[in-house]
Coordinates of C-alpha atoms and ligand atoms in Angstrom, one line a residue:
X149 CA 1.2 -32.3 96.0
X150 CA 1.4 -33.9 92.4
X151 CA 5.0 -32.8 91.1
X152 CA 7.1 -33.6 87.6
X153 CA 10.2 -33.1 87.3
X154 CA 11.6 -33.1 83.8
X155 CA 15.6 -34.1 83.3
X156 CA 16.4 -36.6 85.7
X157 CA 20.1 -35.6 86.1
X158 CA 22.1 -34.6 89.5
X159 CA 19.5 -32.0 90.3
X160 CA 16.4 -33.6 88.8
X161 CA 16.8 -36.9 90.4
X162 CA 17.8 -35.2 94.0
X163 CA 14.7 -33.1 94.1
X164 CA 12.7 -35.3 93.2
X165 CA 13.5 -38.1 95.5
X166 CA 13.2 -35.3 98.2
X167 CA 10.3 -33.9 97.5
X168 CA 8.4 -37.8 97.6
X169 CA 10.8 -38.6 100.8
X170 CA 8.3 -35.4 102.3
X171 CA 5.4 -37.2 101.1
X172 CA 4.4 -35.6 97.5
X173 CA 3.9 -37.5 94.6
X174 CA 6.8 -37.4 91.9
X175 CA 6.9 -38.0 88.6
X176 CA 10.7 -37.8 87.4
X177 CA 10.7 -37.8 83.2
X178 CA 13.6 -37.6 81.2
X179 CA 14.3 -38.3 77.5
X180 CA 17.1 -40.5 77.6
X181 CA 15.3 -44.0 77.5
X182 CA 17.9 -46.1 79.7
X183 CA 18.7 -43.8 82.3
X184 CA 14.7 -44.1 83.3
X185 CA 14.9 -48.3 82.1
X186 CA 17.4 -48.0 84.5
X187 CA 15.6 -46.3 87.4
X188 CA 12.8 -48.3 87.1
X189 CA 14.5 -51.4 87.9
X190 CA 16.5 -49.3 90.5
X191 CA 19.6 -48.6 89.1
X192 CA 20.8 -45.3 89.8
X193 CA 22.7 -43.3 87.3
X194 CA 24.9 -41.2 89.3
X195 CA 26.9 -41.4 92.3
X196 CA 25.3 -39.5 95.0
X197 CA 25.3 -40.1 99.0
X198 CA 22.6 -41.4 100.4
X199 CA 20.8 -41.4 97.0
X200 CA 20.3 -44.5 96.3
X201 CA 18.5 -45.6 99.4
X202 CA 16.0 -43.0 99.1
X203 CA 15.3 -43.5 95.4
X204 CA 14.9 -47.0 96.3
X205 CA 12.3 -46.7 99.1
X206 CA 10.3 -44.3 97.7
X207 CA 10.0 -46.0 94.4
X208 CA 8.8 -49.0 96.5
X209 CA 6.4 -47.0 98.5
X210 CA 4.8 -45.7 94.8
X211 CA 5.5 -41.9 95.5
X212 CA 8.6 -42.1 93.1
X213 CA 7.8 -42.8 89.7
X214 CA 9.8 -42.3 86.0
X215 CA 8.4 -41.7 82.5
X216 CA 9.7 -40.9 79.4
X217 CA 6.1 -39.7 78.6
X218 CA 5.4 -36.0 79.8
X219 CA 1.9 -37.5 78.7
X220 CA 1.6 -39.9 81.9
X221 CA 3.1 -37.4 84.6
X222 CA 2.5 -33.5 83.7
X223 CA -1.4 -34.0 83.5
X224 CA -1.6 -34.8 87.0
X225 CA 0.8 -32.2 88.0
X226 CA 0.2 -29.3 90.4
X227 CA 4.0 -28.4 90.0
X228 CA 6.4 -28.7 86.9
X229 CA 10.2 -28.5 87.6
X230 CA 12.5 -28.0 84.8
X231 CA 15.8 -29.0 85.8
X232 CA 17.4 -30.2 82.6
X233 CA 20.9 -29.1 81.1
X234 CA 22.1 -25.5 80.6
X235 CA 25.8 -26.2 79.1
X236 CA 27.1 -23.2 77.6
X237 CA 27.2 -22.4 74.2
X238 CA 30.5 -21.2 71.9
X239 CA 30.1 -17.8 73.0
X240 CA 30.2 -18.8 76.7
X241 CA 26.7 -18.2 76.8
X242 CA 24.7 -20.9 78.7
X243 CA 22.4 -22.8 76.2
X244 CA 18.5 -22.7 76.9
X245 CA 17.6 -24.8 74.1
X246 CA 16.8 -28.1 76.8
X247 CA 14.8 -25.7 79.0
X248 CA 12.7 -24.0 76.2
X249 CA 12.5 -27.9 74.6
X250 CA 11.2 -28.7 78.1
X251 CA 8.9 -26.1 78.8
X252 CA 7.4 -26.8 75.0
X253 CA 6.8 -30.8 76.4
X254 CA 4.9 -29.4 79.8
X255 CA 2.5 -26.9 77.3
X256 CA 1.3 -30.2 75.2
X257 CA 0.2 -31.8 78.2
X258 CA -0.9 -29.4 80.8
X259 CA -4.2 -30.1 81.9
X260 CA -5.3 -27.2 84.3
X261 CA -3.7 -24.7 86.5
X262 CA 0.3 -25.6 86.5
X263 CA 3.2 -23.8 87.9
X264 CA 6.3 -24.4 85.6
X265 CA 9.6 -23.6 87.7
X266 CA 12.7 -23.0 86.2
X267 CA 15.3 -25.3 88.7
X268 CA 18.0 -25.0 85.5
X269 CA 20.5 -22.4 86.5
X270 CA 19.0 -20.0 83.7
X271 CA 20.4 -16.8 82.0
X272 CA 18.1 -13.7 83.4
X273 CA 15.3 -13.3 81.3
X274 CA 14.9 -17.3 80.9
X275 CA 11.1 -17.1 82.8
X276 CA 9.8 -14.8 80.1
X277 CA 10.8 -16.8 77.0
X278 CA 9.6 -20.1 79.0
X279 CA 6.4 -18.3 79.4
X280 CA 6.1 -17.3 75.6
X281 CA 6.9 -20.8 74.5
X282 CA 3.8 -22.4 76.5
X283 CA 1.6 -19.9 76.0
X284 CA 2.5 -20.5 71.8
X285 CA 1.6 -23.7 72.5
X286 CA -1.7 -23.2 74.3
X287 CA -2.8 -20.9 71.9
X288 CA -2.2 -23.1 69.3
X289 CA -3.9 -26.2 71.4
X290 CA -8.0 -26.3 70.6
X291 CA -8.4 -28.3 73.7
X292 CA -6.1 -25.8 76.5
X293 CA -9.2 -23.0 77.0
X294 CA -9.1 -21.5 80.0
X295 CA -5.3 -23.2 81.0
X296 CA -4.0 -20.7 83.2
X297 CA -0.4 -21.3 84.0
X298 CA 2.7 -19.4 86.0
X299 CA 6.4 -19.4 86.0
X300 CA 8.4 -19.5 88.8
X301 CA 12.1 -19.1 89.0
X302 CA 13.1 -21.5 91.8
X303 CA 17.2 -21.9 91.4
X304 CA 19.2 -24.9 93.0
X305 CA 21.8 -24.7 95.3
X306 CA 22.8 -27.8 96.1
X307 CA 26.7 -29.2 96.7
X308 CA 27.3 -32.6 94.3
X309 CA 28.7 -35.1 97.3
X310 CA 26.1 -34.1 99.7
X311 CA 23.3 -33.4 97.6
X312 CA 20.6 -35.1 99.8
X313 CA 21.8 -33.3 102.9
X314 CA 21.9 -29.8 101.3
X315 CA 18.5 -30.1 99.6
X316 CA 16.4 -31.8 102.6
X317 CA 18.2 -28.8 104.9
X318 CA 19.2 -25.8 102.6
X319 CA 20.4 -23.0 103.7
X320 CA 17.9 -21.1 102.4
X321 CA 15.2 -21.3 99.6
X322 CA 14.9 -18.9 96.5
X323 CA 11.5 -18.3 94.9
X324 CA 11.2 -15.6 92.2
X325 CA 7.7 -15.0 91.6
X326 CA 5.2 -12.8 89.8
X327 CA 1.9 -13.4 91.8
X328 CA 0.7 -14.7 95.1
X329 CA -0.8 -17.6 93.8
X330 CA 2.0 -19.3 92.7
X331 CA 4.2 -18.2 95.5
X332 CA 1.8 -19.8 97.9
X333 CA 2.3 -23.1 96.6
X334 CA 5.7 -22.7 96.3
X335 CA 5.9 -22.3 100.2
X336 CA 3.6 -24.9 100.9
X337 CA 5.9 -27.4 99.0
X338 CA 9.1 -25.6 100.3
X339 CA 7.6 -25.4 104.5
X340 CA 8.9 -29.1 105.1
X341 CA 12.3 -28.4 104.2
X342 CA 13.0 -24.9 106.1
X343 CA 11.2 -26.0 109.3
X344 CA 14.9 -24.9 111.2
X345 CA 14.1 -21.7 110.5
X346 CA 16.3 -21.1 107.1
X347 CA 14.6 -19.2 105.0
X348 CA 12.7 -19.0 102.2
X349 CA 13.4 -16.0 100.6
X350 CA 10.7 -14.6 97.6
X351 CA 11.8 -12.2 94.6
X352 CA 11.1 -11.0 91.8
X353 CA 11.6 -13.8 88.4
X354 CA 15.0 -11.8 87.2
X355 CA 16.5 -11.1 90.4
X356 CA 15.7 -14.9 91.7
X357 CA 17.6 -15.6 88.1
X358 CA 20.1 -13.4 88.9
X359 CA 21.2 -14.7 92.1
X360 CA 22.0 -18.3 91.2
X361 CA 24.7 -16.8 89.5
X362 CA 25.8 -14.2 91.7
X363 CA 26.2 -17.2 94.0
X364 CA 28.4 -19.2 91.9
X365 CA 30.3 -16.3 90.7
X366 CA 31.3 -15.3 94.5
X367 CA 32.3 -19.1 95.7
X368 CA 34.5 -19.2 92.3
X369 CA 36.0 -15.7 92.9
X370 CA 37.3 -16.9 96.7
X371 CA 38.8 -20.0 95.0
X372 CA 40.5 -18.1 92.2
X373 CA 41.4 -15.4 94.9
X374 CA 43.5 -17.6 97.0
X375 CA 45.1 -19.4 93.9
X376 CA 46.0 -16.2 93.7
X377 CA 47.6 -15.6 96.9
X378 CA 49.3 -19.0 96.9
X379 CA 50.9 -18.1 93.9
X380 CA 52.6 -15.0 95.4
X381 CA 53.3 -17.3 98.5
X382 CA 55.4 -19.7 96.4
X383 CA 57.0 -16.9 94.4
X384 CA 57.8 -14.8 98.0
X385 CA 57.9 -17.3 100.3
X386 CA 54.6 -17.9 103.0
X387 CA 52.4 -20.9 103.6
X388 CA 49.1 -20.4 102.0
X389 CA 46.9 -22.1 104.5
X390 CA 48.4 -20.2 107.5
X391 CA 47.3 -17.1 105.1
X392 CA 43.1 -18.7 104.8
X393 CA 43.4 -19.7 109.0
X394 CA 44.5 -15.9 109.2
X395 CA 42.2 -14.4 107.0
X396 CA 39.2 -16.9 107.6
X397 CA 39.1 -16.4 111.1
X398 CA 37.6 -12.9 110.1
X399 CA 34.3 -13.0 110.4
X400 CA 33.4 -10.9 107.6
X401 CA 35.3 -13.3 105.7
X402 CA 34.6 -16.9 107.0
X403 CA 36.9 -20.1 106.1
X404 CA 34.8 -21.5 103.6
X405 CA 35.7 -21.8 99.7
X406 CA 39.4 -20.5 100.8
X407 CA 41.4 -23.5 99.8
X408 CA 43.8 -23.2 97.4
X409 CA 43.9 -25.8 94.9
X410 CA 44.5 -27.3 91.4
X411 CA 41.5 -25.2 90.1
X412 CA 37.9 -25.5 90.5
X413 CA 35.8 -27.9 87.8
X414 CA 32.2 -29.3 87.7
X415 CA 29.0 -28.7 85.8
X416 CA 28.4 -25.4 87.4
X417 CA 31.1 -22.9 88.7
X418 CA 32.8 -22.4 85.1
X419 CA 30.0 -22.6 83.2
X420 CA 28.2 -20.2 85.6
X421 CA 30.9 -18.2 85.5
X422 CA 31.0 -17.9 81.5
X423 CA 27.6 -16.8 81.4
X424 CA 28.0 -14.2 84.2
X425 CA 30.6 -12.8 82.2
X426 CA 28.6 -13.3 78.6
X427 CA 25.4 -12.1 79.7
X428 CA 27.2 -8.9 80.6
X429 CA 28.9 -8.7 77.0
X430 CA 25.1 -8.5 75.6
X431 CA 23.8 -5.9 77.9
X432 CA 27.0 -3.7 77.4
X433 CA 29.0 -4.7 80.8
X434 CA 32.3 -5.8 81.0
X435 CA 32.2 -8.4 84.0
X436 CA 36.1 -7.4 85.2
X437 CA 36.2 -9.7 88.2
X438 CA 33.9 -12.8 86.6
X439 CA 36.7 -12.4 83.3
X440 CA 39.8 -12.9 86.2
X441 CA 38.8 -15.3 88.2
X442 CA 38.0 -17.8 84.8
X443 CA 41.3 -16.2 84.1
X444 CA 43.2 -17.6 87.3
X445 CA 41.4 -20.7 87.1
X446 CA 41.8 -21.7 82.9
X447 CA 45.2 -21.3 84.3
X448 CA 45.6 -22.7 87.7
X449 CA 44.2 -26.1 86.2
X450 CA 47.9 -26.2 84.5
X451 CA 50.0 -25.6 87.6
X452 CA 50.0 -29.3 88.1
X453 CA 51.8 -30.6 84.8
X454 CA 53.6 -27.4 84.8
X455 CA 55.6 -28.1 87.7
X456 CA 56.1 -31.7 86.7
X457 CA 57.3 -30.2 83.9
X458 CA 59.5 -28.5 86.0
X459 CA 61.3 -31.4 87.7
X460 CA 61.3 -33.8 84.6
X461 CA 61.4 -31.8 81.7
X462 CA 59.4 -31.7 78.7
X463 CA 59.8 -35.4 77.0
X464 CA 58.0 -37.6 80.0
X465 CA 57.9 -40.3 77.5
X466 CA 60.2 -42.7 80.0
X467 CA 57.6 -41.0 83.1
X468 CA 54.7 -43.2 84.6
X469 CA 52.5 -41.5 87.1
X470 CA 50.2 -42.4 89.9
X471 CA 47.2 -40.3 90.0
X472 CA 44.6 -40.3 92.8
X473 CA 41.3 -39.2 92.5
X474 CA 39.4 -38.3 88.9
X475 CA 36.1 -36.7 90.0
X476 CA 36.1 -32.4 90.2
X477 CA 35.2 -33.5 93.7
X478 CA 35.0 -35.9 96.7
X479 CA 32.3 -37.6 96.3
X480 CA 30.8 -37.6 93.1
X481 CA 31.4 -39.8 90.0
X482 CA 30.9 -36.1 88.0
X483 CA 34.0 -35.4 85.5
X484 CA 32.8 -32.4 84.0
X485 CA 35.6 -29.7 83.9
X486 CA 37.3 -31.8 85.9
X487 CA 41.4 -30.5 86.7
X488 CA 42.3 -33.7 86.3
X489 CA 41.3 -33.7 82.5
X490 CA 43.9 -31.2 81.9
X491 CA 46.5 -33.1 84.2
X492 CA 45.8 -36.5 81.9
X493 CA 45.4 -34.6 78.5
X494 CA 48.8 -32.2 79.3
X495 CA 50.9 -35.7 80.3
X496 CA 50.1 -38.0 78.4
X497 CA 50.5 -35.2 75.5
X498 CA 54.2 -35.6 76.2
X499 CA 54.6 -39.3 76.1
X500 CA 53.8 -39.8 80.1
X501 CA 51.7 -42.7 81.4
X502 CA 48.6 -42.5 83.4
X503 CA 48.2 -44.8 86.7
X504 CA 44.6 -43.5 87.6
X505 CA 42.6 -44.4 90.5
X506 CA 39.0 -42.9 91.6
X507 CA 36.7 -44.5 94.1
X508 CA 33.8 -43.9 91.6
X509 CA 34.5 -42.0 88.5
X510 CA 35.6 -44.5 86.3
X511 CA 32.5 -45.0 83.8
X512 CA 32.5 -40.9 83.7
X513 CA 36.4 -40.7 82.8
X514 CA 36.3 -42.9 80.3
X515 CA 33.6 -40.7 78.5
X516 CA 35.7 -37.3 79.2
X517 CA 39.1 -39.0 78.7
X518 CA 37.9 -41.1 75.3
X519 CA 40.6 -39.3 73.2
X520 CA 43.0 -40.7 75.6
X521 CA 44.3 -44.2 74.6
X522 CA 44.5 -47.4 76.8
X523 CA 48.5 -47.3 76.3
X524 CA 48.6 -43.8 78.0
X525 CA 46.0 -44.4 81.2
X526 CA 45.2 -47.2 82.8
X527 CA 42.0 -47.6 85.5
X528 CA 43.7 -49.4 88.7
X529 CA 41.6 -51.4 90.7
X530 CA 42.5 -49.6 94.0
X531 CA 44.8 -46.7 95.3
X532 CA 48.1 -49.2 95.9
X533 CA 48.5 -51.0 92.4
X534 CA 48.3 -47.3 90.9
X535 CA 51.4 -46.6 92.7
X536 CA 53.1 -49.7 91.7
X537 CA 56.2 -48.8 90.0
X538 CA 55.1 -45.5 89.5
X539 CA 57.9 -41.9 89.6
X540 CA 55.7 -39.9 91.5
X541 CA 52.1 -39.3 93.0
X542 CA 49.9 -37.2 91.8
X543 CA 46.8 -36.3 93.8
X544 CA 44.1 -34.4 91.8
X545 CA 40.9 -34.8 94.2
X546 CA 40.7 -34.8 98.2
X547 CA 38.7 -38.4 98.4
X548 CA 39.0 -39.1 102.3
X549 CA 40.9 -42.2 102.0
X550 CA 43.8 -40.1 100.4
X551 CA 43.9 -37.9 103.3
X552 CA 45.9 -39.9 105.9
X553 CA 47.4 -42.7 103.8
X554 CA 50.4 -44.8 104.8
X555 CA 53.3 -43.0 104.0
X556 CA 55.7 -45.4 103.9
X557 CA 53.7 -47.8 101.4
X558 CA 53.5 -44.6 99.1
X559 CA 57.6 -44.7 99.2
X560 CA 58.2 -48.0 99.1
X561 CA 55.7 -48.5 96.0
X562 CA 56.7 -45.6 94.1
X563 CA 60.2 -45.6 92.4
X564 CA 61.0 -42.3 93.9
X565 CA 59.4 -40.6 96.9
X566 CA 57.6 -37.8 95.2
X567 CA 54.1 -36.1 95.4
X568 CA 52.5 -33.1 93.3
X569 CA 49.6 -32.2 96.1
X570 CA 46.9 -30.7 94.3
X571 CA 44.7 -30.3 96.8
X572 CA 47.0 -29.1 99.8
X573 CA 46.1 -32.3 101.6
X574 CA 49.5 -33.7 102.6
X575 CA 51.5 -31.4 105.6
X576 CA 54.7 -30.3 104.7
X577 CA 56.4 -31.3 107.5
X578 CA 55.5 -34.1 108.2
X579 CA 56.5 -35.2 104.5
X580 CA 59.9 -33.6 104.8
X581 CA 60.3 -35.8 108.2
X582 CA 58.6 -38.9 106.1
X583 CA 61.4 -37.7 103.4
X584 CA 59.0 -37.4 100.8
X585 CA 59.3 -34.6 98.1
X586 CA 56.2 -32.8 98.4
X587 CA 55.3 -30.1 95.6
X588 CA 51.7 -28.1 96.7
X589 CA 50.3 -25.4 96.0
X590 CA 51.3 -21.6 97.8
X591 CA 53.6 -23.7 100.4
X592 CA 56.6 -23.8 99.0
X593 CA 58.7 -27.0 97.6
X594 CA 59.5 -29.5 100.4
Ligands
NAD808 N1 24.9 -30.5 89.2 C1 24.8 -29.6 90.1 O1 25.5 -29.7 91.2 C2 23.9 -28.4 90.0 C3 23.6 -27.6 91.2 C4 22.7 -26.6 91.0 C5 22.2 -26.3 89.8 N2 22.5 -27.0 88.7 C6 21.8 -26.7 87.4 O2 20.8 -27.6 87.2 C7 20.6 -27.9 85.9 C8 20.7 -29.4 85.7 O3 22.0 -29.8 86.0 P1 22.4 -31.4 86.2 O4 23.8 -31.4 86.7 O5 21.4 -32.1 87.0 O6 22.3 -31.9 84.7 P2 22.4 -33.4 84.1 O7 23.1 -33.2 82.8 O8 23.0 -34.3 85.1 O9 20.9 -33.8 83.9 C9 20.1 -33.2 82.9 C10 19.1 -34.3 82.4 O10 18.1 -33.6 81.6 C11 17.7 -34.5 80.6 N3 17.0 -33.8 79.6 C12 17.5 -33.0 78.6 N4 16.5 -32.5 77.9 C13 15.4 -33.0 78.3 C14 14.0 -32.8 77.9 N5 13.6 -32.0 76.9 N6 13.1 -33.5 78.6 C15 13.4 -34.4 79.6 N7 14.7 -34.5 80.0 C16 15.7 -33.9 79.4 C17 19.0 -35.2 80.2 O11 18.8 -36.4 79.5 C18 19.7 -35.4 81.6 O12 19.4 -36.6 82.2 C19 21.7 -27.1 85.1 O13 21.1 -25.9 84.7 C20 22.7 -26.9 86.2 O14 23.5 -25.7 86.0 C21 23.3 -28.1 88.8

């Protein structure tokens, strides 16, 4: 099949390298004029496993291409995804204006029969405006007689860090379609990837809308759960991850999204989470559990400087702290809603300097941390020389190389042996034995 993809992003860029490793034709087209320079001379914008390669050899084999121009790719097209931005607004509400901007681009240049699928994570009731917008612009078109066109909700649920793996073998597909045309083209494209049997599951438009969030919402409401939970452990006494192996072991419950943390970030979960709870405020429902689990979370991203507060007291002028891992996640270079945003802005707000170290967030910090000057945060060149000299460790994100470090070159580098776990990673014991202070989250203070 001829595909487009418009906004070449973590999504846009993912699909559409998949969908040309199985063989279509891609056209990826985005408006920002150096990310596609960029591309085309195989430079790829974000971090992503496994991403690069792919890109690369399928650009090389000429089923990969990227435009700036809808003009040279949507003509051609069979397929149009739109998988651009949907930030949210001031009101929480997420902001359609790069979808309907998109869809508006696609209408100019159809040239026959196109499906335009909405891959954006889009309020309910997106497909109907994207509809109205191309069919203005037909109308209004004296060469676009007889263009028939449909819209297909088609939300995206893959996992930033293993975004190739999760698309190329998803769990499962969501179509939300109108009319069998369209949904037979949809499963055509979609056959390759559910070959072992995961499904493809076809809706209705609203209800495909619908569940993208209902998705989101649920894997934020475990997280905020147990934050929860761990914060009655530490208050009462109780080990938070003996309380997940307990609970997770349940089948009806399952182990994943259990981990208590410093908060969950990223482009999706809170912003997913705001519009759950806004698009209820304009049909009259008050999302309760949506509202307390941003709740637990706008406040669970503070429990980090709050208990470093704790130990060293308001003025952390004279303080200088290691901090490992930038990126909401392993794996990623994303920084958006990242915890460790707050941790940097809440520090260095009281006089305390930054030692940071990420194995590939560093161009992405330095957008999200501008406002934070070069006297207050430093970028260290690896995970040792951020230690050096340092009065404690902070660790914000569970790269693997933080997982098992050696503990004894923590302690001898840092001028006191003491770590603020935000991520549960280090064992309790075995730090007590090391004779490291360990501060994590629902275990109790070592
Ligand atoms: N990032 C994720 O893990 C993830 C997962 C599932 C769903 N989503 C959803 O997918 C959508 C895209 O997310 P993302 O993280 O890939 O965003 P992103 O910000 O990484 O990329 C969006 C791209 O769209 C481009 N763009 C904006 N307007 C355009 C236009 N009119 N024409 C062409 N290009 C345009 C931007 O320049 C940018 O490159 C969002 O709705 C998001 O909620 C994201």
């Amino acid at each position: 099949m001829n595909i487009s993809i418009v906004g070449t992003g973590y999504v846009g860029l993912v699909s559409g390298t998949c969908f040309s490793e199985m063989g279509n034709h891609v056209w990826c087209i985005d408006v920002d004029k150096t990310k596609i320079e960029n591309l085309k001379s195989g430079k790829i914008p974000i971090y992503e496993p496994g991403l690069e390669e792919m890109v690369l050899r399928n650009s090389k084999e000429g089923r990969l291409e990227f435009t700036t121009d809808y003009a040279q790719a949507v003509p051609s097209s069979d397929i149009c995804f739109i998988a651009v931005g949907t930030p949210p607004g001031e009101d929480g509400s997420a902001d359609t204006r790069y979808v309907l901007a998109a869809a508006e681009s696609i209408a100019k240049n159809m040239s026959g029969y196109t499906i335009v699928v909405d891959k954006s994570t889009v309020p309910v009731g997106t497909s109907e405006k994207v509809r109205a917008v191309i069919k203005k612009v037909l109308d209004a078109r004296t060469d676009a007689q007889g263009i028939e066109f449909d819209v297909v909700s088609n939300p995206e649920f893959l996992k930033e860090g293993v975004a190739v793996n999760d698309f190329m073998r998803p769990d499962r597909v969501v179509i939300g379609c109108d009319n069998a045309r369209s949904e037979a083209m949809m499963k055509q494209l979609y056959e390759q990837f559910t070959l072992n049997e995961h499904p493809i599951i076809c809706t209705d438009i609203k209800s495909a809308e619908i569940t993208k969030y209902a998705a989101n919402a649920m894997l934020a409401t475990r997280i905020s759960f147990m934050n929860e939970i761990a914060k009655l452990c530490d208050k009462v006494g109780g080990d938070v991850r003996a309380v997940r192996q307990g609970i997770g072991t349940d089948s009806r419950i399952g182990m994943s999204f259990l981990h208590a943390s410093c908060g969950y970030g990223g482009s999706c979960f809170p912003k997913d989470v705001k519009e759950l709870i806004s698009v209820g405020k304009r049909n009259g429902i008050e999302m309760r559990i949506a509202t307390a689990v941003e709740d637990v979370n706008n406040e669970q991203k503070h429990i980090l400087p709050e208990r470093i507060i704790q130990k060293y007291g308001q003025d952390l002028k004279e303080k200088t702290f290691a901090l490992w891992g930038l990126a909401f996640k392993p794996e990623t270079d994303d920084m958006r809603e990242a915890p460790a945003i707050t941790v940097v802005t809440e520090l260095t707000k009281r006089g305390a300097k930054i030692k940071a170290y990420d194995p590939q967030a560093y161009e992405m910090a330095k957008h999200y941390l501008a406002d934070i000057s070069s006297d207050a945060i430093s970028y260290e060149p690896d995970m040792w020389t951020a230690l050096n000299g340092a009065d404690a460790l902070i660790l914000v994100t569970e790269w693997k190389q933080f997982r098992s470090p050696d503990f004894a070159k923590i302690k001898a580098l840092l001028k006191e042996p003491v770590i603020f776990d935000g991520r549960n990673q280090y064992d309790p014991k075995a730090m007590k034995a090391e004779g490291i202070e360990l501060h994590c989250i629902g275990r109790g203070l070592v």
